[in-house]
Coordinates of C-alpha atoms and ligand atoms in Angstrom, one line a residue:
X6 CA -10.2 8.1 -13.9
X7 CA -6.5 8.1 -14.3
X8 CA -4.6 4.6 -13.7
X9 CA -1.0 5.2 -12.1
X10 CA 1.1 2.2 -12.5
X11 CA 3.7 1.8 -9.9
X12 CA 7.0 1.4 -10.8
X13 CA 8.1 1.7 -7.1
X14 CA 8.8 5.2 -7.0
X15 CA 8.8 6.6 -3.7
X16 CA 6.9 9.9 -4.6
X17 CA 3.6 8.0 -6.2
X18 CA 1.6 8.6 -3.6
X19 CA 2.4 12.5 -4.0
X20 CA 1.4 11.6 -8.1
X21 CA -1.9 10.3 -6.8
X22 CA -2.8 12.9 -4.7
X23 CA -1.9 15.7 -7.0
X24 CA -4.2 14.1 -9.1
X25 CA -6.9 14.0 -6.8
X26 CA -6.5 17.7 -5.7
X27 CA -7.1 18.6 -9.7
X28 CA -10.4 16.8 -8.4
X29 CA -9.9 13.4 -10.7
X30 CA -10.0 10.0 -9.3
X31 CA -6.8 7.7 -9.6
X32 CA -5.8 4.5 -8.5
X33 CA -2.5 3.0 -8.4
X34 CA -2.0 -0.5 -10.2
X35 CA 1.5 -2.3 -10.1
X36 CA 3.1 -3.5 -13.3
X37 CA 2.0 -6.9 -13.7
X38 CA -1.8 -5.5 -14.1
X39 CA -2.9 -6.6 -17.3
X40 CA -4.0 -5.1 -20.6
X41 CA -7.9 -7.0 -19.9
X42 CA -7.7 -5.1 -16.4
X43 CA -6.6 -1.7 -17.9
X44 CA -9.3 -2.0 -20.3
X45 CA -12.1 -2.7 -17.8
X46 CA -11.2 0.0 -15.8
X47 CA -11.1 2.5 -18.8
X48 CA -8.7 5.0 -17.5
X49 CA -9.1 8.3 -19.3
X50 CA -5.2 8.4 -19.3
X51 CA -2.0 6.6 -18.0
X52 CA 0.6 7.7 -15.9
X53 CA 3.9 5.0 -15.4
X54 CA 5.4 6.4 -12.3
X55 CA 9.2 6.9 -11.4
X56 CA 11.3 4.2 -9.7
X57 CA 14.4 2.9 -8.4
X58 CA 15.0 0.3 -11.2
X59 CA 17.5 0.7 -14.2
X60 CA 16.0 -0.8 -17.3
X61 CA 18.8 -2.5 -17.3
X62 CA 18.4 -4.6 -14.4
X63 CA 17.3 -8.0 -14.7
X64 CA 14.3 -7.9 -12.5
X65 CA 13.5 -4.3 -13.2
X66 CA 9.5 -3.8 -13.3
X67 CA 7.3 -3.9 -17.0
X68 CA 4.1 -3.7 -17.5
X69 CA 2.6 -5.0 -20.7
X70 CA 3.4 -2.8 -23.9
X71 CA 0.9 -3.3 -25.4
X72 CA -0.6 -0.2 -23.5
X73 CA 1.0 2.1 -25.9
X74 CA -1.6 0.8 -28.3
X75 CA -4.7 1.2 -26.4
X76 CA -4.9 4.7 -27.9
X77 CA -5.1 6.2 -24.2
X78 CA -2.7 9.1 -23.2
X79 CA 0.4 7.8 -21.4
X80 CA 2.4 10.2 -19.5
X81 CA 5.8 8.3 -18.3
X82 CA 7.6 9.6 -15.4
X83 CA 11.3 9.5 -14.7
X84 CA 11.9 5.6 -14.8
X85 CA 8.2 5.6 -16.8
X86 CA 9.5 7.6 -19.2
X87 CA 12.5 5.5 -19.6
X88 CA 10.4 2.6 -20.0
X89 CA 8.5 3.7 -22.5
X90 CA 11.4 5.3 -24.5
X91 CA 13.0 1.9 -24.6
X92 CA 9.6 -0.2 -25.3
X93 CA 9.2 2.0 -28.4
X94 CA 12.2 1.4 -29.8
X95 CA 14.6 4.3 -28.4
X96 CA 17.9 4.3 -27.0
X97 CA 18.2 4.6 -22.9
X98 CA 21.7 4.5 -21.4
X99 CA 23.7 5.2 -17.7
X100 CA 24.0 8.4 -17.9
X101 CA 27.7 8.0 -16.1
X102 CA 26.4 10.2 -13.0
X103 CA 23.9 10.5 -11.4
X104 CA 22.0 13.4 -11.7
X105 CA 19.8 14.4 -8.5
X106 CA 18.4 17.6 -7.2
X107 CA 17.6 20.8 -8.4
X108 CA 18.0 21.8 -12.2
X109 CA 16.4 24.0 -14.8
X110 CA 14.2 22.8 -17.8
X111 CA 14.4 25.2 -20.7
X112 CA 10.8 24.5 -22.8
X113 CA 11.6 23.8 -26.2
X114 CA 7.4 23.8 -27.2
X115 CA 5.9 26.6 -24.9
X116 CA 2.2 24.2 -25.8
X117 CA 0.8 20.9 -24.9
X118 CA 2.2 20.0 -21.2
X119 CA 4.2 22.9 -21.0
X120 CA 0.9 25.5 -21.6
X121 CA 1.2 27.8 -19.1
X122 CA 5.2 27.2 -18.3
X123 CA 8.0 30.0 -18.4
X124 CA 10.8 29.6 -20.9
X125 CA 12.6 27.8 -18.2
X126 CA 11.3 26.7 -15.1
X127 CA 13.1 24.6 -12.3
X128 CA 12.4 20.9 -11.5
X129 CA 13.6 17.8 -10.0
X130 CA 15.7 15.2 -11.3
X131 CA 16.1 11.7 -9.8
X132 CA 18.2 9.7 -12.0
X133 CA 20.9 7.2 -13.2
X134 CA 19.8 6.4 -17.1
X135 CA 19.3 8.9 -19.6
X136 CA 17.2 8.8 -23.0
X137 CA 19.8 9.3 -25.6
X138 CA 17.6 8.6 -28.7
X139 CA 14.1 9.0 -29.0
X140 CA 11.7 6.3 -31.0
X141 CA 10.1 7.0 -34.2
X142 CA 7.7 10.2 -33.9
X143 CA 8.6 11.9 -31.1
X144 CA 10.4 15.1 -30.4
X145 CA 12.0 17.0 -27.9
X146 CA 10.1 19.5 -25.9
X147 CA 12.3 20.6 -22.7
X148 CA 16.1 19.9 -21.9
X149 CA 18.4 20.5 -19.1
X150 CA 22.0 21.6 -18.7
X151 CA 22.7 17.8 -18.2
X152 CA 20.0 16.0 -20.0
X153 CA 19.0 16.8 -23.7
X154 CA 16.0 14.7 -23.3
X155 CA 14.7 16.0 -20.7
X156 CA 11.3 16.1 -21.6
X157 CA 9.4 14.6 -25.0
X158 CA 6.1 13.9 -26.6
X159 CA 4.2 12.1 -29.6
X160 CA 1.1 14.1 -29.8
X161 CA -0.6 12.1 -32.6
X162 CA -0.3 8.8 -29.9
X163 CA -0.6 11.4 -26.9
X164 CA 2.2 9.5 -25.5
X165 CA 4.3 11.9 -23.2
X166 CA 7.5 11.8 -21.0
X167 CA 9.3 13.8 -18.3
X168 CA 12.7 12.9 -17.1
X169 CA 12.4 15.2 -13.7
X170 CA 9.4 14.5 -11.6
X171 CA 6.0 17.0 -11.7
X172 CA 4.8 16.1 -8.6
X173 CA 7.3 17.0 -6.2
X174 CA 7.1 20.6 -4.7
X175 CA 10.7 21.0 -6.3
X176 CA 8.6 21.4 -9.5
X177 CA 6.2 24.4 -8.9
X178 CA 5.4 24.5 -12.3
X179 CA 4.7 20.7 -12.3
X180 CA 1.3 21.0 -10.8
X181 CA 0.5 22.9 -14.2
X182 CA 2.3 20.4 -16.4
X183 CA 0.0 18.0 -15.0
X184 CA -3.5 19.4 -15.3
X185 CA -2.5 20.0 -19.1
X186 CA -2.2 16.5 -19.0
X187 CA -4.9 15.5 -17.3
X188 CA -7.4 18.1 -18.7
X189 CA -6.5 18.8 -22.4
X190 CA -4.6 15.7 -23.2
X191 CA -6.9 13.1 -21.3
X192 CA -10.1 15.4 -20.7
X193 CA -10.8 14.1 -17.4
X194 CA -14.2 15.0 -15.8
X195 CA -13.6 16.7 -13.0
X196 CA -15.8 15.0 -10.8
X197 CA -13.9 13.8 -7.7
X198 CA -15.6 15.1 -4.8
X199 CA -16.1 13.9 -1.6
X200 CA -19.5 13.8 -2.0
X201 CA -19.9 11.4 -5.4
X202 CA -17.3 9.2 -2.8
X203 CA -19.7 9.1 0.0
X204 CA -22.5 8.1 -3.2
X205 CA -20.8 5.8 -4.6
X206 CA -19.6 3.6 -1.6
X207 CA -23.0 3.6 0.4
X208 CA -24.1 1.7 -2.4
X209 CA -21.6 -0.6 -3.2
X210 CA -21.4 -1.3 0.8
X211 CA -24.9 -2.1 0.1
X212 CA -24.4 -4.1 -2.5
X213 CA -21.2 -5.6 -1.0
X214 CA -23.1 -7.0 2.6
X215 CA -26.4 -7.8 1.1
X216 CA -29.0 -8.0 4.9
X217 CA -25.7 -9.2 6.8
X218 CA -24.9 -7.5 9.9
X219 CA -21.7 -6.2 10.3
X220 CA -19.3 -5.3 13.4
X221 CA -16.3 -2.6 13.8
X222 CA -14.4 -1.8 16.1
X223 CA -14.4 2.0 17.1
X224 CA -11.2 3.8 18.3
X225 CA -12.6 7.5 18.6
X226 CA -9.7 8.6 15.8
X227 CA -10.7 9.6 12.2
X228 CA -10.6 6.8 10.5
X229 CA -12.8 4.3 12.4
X230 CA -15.5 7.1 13.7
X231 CA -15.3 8.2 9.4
X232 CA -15.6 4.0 8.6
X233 CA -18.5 3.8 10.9
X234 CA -20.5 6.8 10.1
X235 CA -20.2 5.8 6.2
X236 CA -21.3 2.1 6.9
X237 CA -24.2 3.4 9.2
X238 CA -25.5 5.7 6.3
X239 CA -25.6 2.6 4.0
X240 CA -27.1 -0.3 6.6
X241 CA -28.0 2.0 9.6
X242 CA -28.8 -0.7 12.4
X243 CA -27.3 -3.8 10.7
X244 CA -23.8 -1.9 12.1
X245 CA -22.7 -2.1 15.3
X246 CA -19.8 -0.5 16.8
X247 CA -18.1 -2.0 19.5
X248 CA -15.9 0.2 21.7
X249 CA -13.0 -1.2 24.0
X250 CA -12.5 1.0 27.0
X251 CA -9.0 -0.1 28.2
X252 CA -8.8 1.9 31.0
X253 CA -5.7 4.0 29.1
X254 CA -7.9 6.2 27.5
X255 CA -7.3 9.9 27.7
X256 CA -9.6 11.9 30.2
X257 CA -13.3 11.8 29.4
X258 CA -12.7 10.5 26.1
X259 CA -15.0 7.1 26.3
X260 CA -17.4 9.8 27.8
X261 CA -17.2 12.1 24.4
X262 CA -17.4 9.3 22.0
X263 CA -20.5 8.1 24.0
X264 CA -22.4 11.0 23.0
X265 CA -21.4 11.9 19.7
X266 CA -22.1 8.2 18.2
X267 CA -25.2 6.9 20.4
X268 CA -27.0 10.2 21.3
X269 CA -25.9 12.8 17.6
X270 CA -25.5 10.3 15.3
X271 CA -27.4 7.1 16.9
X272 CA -25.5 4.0 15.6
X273 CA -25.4 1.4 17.8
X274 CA -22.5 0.7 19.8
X275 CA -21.3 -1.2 22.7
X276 CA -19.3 -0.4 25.4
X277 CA -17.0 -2.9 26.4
X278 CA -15.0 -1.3 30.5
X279 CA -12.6 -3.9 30.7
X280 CA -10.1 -1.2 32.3
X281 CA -9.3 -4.0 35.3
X282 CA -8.5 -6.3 32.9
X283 CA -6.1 -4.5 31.3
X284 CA -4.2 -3.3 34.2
X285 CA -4.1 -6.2 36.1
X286 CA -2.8 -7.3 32.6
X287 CA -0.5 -4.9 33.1
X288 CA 1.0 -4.9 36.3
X289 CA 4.5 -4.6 37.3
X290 CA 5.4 -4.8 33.1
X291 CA 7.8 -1.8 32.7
X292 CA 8.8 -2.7 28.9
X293 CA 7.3 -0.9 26.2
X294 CA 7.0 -3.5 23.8
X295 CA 5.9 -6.2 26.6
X296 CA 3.4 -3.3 27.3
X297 CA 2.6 -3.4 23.7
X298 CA 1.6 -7.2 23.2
X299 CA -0.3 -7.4 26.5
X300 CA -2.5 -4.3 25.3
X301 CA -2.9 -5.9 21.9
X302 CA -3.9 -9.6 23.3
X303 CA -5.9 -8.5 25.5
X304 CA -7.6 -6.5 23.6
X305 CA -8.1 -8.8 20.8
X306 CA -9.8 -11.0 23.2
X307 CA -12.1 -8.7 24.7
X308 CA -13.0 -7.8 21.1
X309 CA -13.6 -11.2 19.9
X310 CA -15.6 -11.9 22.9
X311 CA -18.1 -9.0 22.3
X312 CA -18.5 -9.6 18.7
X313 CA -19.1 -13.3 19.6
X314 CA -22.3 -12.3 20.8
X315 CA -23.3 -10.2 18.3
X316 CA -25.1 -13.1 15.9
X317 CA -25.3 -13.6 12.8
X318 CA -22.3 -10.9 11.7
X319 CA -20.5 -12.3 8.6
X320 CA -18.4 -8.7 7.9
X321 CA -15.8 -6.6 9.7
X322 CA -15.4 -2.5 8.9
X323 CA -12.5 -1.2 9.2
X324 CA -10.7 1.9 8.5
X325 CA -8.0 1.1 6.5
X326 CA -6.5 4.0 4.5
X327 CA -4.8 4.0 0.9
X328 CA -1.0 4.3 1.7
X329 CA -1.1 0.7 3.8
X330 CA -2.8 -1.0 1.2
X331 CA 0.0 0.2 -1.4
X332 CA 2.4 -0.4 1.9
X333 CA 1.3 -3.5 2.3
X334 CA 1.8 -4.6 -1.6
X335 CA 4.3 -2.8 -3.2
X336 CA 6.8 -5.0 -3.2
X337 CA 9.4 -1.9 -3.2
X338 CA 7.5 -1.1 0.1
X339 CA 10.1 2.0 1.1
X340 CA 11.6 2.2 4.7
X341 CA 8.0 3.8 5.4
X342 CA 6.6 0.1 5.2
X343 CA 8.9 -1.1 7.7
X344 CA 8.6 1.4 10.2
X345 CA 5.1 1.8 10.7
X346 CA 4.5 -1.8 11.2
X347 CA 4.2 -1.6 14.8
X348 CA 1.7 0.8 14.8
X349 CA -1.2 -1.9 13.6
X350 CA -2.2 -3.2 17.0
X351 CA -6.0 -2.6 15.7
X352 CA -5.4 -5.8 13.1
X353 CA -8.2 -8.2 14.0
X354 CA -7.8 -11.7 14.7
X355 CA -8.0 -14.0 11.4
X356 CA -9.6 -16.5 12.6
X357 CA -12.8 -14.3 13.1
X358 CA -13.9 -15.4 9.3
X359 CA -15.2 -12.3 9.1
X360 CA -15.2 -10.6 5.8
X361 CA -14.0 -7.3 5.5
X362 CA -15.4 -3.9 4.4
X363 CA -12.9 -1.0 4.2
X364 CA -14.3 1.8 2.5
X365 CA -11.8 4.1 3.1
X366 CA -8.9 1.8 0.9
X367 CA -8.8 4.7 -1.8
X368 CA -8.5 7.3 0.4
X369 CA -5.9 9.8 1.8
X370 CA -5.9 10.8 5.4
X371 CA -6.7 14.6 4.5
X372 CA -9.6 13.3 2.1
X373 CA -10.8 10.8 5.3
X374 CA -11.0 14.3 6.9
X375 CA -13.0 16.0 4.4
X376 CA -15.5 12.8 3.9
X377 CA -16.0 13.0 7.4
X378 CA -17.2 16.6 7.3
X379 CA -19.4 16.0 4.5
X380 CA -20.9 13.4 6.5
X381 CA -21.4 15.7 9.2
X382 CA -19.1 14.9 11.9
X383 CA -18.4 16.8 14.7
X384 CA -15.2 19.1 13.8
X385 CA -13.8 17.7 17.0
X386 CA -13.4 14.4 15.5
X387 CA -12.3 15.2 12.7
X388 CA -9.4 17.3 13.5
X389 CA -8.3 14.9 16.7
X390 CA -4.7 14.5 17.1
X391 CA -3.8 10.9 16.6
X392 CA -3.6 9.3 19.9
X393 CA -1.9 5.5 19.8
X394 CA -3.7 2.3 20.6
X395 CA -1.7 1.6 23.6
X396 CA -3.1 5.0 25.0
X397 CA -1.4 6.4 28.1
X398 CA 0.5 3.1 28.8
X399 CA 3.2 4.2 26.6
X400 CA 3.4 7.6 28.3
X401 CA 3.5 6.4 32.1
X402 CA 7.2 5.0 31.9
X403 CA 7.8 2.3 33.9
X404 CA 5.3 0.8 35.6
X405 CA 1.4 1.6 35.4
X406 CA -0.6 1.9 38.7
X407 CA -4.5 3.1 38.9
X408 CA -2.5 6.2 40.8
X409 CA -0.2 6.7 37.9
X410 CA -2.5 6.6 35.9
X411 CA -4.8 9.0 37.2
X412 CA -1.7 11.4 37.5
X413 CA -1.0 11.6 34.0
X414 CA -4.6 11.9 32.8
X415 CA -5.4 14.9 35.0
X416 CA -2.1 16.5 33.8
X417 CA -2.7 15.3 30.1
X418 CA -6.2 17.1 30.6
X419 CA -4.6 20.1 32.2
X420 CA -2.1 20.5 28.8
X421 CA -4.7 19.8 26.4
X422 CA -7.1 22.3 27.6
X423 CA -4.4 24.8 27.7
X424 CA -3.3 24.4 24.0
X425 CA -6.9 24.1 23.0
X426 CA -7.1 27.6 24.9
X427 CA -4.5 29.0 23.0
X428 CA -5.6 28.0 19.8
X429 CA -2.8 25.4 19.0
X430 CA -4.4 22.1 19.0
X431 CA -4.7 21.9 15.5
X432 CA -1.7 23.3 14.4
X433 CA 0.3 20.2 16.4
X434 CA 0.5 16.9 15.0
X435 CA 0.5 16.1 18.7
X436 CA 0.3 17.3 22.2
X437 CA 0.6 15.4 25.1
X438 CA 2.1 14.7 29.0
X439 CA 4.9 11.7 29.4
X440 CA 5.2 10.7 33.8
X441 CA 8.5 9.6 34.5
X442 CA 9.5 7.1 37.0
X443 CA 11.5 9.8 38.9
X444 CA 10.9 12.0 41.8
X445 CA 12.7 15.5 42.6
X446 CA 12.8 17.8 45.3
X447 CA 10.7 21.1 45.1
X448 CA 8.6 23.5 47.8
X449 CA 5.3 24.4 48.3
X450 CA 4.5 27.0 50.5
X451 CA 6.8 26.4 53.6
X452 CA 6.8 22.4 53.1
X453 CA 9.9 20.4 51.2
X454 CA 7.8 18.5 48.6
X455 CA 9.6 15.1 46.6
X456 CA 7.1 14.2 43.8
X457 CA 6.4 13.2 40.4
X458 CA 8.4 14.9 37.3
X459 CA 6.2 15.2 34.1
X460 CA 7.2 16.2 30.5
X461 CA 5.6 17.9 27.8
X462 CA 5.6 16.7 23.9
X463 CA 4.4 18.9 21.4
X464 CA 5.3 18.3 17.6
X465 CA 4.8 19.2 14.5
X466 CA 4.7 16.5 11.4
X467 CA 3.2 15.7 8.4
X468 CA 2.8 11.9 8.1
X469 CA 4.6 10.9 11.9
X470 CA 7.9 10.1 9.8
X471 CA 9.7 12.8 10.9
X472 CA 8.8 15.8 13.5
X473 CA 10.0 18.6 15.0
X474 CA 9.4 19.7 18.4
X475 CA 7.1 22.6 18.7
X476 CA 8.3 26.3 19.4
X477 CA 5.6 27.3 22.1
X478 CA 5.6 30.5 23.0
X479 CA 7.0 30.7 26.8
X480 CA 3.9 32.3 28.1
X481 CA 2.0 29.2 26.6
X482 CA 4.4 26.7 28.6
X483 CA 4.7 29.0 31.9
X484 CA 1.3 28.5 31.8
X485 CA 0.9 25.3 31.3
X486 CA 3.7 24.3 34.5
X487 CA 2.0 26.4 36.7
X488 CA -1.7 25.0 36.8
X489 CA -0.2 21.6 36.3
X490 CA 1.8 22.5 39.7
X491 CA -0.8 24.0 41.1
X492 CA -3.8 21.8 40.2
X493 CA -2.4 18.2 40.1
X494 CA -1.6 16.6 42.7
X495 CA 1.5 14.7 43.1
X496 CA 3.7 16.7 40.8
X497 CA 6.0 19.2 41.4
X498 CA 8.0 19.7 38.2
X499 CA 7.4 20.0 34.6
X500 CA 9.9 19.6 31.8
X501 CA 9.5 20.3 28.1
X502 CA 10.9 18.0 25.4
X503 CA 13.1 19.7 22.5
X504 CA 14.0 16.8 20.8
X505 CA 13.0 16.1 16.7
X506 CA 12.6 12.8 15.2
X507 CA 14.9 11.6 13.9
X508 CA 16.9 10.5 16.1
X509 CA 14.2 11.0 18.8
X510 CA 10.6 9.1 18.4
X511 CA 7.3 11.2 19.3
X512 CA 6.5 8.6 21.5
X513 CA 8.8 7.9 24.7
X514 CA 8.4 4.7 24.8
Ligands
LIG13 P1 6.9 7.3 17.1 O1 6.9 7.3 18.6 O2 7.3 6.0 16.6 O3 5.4 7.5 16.7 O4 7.7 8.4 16.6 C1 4.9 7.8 15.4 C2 3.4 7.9 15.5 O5 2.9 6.6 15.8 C3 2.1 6.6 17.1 N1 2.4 5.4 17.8 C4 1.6 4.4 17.9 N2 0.3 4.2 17.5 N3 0.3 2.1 18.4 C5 -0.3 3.0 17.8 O6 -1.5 2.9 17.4 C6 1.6 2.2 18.9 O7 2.1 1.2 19.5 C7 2.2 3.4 18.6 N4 3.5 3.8 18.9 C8 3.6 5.1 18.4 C9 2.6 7.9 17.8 O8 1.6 8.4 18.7 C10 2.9 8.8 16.6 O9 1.7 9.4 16.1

């Protein structure tokens, strides 16, 4: 395995996974992990990431030199190579601007990291300092227009350095410069498959719960139906799944999950309909985030009710994935931290004692996707666009009524079938139907109608940071009006959203 040791940069998740697509296992450590701790894990090779820190800074982050005599490779990155310039004995200083953006790295040493590289390549530079003299046995083996040193090495100590950043797509060449690292420098196995994952934590959830039962509570999304599946394979009926039908649930969907998990894959789940209790909950609550605390008290005590009689359960699963654990820590967090926080309504209550399992802490969302096919579930499952925990509540604006809400769900239905159809589920992030709290004139055959107006979001995203409303072709949305028009009743108008986040949110509420 590799160790990554964060240094706060905000690309060292993109370090991690590029690690993990050259199929070798990584985990991220911050700086105060200790030499003992390094040494247990055995990491074939070190990589000390980028960050925002100068050395020069009084709190900036360190972690122990005495890694550069472990006699593992270290490859230092940006402010990791900076680091480990100045721990060896070099000379780092302000490099009196800032360089950032695109530059050029001539290679100096067409061999080691650069195996594989042109004579010059392009990259990305991030940076304030600059190394402006190297420690005792290293050399030079790239430089830019601006930095001399952009890019060194001490191959007897397999100690290496880049001042620009390899894993950004900035860098194309930087996926190479990376495998030389990881495969001829550190000769990682490459053995990371989702497969040897799915091995390796049936047992250890095994191991971990002992003949304790244990409860979780299933959404339908990815990462709770993958969670579940992978604790059922390692304690098969000593799971069970509970499954809070809140009445704001898109159309058929409680239905669907029913099958797949009881009658497919038979784990043991219970179905908690508490859809009255939400919306009585509910009623007459027109702000989103009142909306929001209702839906996530209530349904913490529904929860905690059902698991209550579930006896003798001493763990929760849950399907916590790797970038909210290094969220969560990293005390350079990143905006990303701050924005998503809202999003957690799933957190369980505390006071549950319950001790948790989360298998999936290691894991990216696209590698929850691909454990989850390897554990054979359905496609459909897999690939579902991520659909929030306050459901259609936060799409009915205004106030939600069992008419309102029946509305949007037939017209939600209508949509998704429709870009399903038309083969574009998948390529949105996500597709759905918002009901406003406004009526407007239209006609129907000879009557004067004065009905519902509903809007259409599509997007496309990577990580729900930023989006861009989807370009559908105009016969998809003519479409899509017409047997909305024509088959739900109630509405007479459909609207299509072309706003992009920022400055819009996906979500109207
Ligand atoms: P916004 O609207 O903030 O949404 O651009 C970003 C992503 O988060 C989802 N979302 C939520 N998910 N509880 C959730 O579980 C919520 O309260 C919530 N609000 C927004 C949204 O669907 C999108 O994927």
């Amino acid at each position: 395995m590799i160790l990554i040791v964060d240094f706060g940069s905000q690309y060292n998740q993109l370090i991690a996974r590029r690690v993990r697509e050259l199929r070798v296992y990584c985990r991220i450590e911050p700086p105060d992990i200790t030499v003992e701790s390094i040494r247990e894990l055995q990491p074939d090779g070190i990589i000390l990431s980028g960050g925002p820190a100068s050395i020069y800074d009084k709190h900036s982050p360190r972690v122990d030199p005495q890694i550069f005599g472990l006699n593992i490779p270290i490859l230092g990155i940006c402010y990791g190579m900076q680091y480990m310039m100045d721990a060896l004995g070099g000379t780092v200083k302000g490099a009196g601007k800032r360089e950032y953006g695109h530059a050029e790295v001539l290679v100096r040493r067409p061999e080691s990291l650069f195996k594989g590289v042109e004579s010059t390549t392009p990259c990305w530079m991030s940076h304030g300092d600059s190394t402006t003299k190297l420690p005792k046995g290293f050399r030079i083996t790239g430089s830019t227009k601006n930095t001399r040193i952009a890019a060194v090495e001490h191959p007897k100590k397999r100690l290496y350095g880049f001042q620009f950043h390899p894993e950004v797509l900035h860098t194309p060449k930087g996926k190479i410069m990376l495998r030389n690292f990881l495969f001829d420098v550190c000769d990682c196995p490459r053995n990371w498959t989702m497969s040897s994952f799915a091995r390796e934590s049936i047992r250890s959830i095994r191991e971990e719960t002992g003949d304790s039962k244990i409860i979780l509570g299933l959404s339908g999304g990815v990462d709770s139906s993958v969670t579940a599946l992978l604790i059922h394979q390692a304690v098969g009926k000593r799971l069970t799944c509970i499954f809070v039908d809140n009445g704001l649930l898109r159309k058929d969907e409680a239905k669907k999950l029913k099958t797949v998990f009881q009658q497919h894959l038979k784990i043991n789940i219970r179905f908690v309909r508490a859809g009255k209790r939400f919306l009585s909950a509910l009623s007459k609550v027109s702000n989103p985030e009142k909306k929001r605390k209702i839906i996530g008290k209530v349904f913490m005590d529904v929860f905690e009710a059902e698991a209550k009689k579930i006896k003798g359960a001493e763990f929760l699963g849950q399907g916590t994935l790797y970038p909210d654990v290094i969220e969560s820590r990293s005390a350079f967090g990143g905006p990303s931290a701050v924005i998503k926080s809202h999003h957690n309504v799933g957190g369980l209550p505390k006071k549950m004692r319950l001790k948790l399992v989360e298998p999936l802490k290691y894991l990216f969302k696209d590698e929850v996707r691909k454990l989850g096919k390897t554990l054979g579930l359905p496609d459909e499952l897999i690939w579902r666009q991520p659909f929030p925990g306050p459901g259609l509540a936060i799409r009915i604006i205004g106030e939600i009524t069992r008419k309102r809400l029946e509305i949007l769900r037939e017209v939600d239905a209508v949509l998704l079938e429709e870009i399903r159809a038309n083969g574009y589920y998948r390529k949105l992030w996500q597709s759905f139907a918002v009901l406003l709290p406004l009526k407007s004139v239209g006609i129907m055959g000879d009557q004067r109608t004065y009905e519902h107006i509903v809007a259409i979001r599509a997007v496309t995203s990577r990580d729900a940071m930023t989006a861009d409303w989807a370009k559908l072709p105009h016969r998809l949305l003519g479409a899509i009006s017409n047997r909305i028009i024509n088959e739900v009743r109630g509405v007479n108008r459909v609207v299509y959203d072309i706003s992009s986040k920022p400055p819009s949110t996906i979500e109207w509420e």
